Amino acid sequence: MSSSAASPSPCEVIVALTPFARQNHVLVPDSSAERDRYRHTRAGRVLGVVASVLRRFSQEGSLLLLLAAPAALAALDVRRSQSHVAWGALVGLLAASFVVSFAYRLRGVRASVSVPRRVAMGAATHLTVVLDNEGDASPTSLRVRGPFLPWDGQWQQRATGLAVLRRGARARATLIATFHRRGEHHLDPVRVQALVPLGLALGPPLFTEAPRFLVVPKVANVTSLTLPRARRHHPGGVPRVSHLADSRELAGVRPYRPGDPVRDLHTKTWARTGVPHVREYQEEFFTHVAVVVDAATTERKRKRYAEDAPLEAALSLAAGVVERLLRGETLIDLFVVGERVAGSQAHAPGAATTVEAPRATPLGRGRGTLEVALDRLAAVEREAPLDVEVSVEPLLAERDRFAAIVLVCSEWDARREALVKKLETAGLASLVLVTLPEGERAAGTVRTVAAEAVLLGAAVPL
């Protein structure tokens, strides 16, 4: 599946952002706390003063300020040209606008910003700025401008304006951005300023609080899901909490034993055999499914796609599987394998990597919602190679609880194949899904899903 030239595909966006976007932001601290610490250094304070002055000019004023530098070179020849007069007028106009701008402080105006707690990766994020005028004046020509974004962010609409904010009124302005990295995001505040007459300068800025939100994987559009040999009556399952009338499953009939309820007598069998028989029931259980996400590192290097593209598709597909299962009464245990690294020296050069056994995130029937699953998947990072023995340990320990296992991988090799064989040997039915770049297929009977189709939101029947 391909996208138009005007709208790059998610895989192309990931390739564009990694690693070039990181390199473009190599001098910019990634987190808000790190940026705040840098602002308190000597270099940060100097740059902060320069930035505060530059922020006081509008886009038009900034353009004139930029043109004033080369104009100063032409103005050096005061004998053969009158350029110095024009340059002096330009600088004087900018200086006068800057001085006058101090009178355009937004007194009595409160600004706040709201953003959804969770934002899908690559989806439009709306930052809603709310302005409340509790002062006596009615400021006009307000400019709302968003902050500098981290390396994975792109503004779709960074600035907007309000013609007037009347006394006692409330107004809203919306800024739109997209983010292509999962995890917690803490942006700098949004600023609001009044435009000075002539439109060259802005008044002292009014800042909102710093917006915070979590970028989570996009939920894949899983239109159908067929589990392999899902057992409804598996040993160790969780029984249903309530029964509507006689909702238990009839297992058969047996001869009557003293103490059996009279209401369970099966009259037809009694009449046919002449011996009293009673109905025997089997407890009905919730279907319990384990969704396992393979986030282990891979030694394979791709030329066309970034290494992260299949992983992002796998996380999105896992979220879609969970969302589909939660529509019913299925109990889910979400596992992530190959993610955690034990020990503080795990990342040290030459140190041995010890992988912890994956821990279950319970979902469904009041144990956890889709949001809980998205929060868990948002924190996934490739940290360790796949350890088959460690990965299957919690699954084998609880195999009597699971009716089926859905394994979602972003790569397929001998280690993944060995993991699936161990599960099958233990009697665990598995649906194996592998997200690969379009045109590639995994060997064997596993189900290959195009990574680009998942990230584009195409329908994925499973």
PDB file of N, CA and C in Angstrom, residues 150 157 182 229:
ATOM      1  N   PRO A 150      10.217  18.666  20.532  1.00  0.00           N
ATOM      2  CA  PRO A 150      11.323  17.695  20.521  1.00  0.00           C
ATOM      3  C   PRO A 150      11.511  17.120  19.128  1.00  0.00           C
ATOM      4  N   GLN A 157      -0.011  23.196  12.849  1.00  0.00           N
ATOM      5  CA  GLN A 157      -0.463  24.581  13.037  1.00  0.00           C
ATOM      6  C   GLN A 157       0.169  25.087  14.331  1.00  0.00           C
ATOM      7  N   ARG A 182       7.010   7.065  20.781  1.00  0.00           N
ATOM      8  CA  ARG A 182       6.193   6.680  21.920  1.00  0.00           C
ATOM      9  C   ARG A 182       6.822   7.157  23.223  1.00  0.00           C
ATOM     10  N   ARG A 229      -8.174 -23.037  18.168  1.00  0.00           N
ATOM     11  CA  ARG A 229      -8.660 -24.051  19.112  1.00  0.00           C
ATOM     12  C   ARG A 229      -8.839 -23.490  20.525  1.00  0.00           C
TER      13      ARG A 229
END
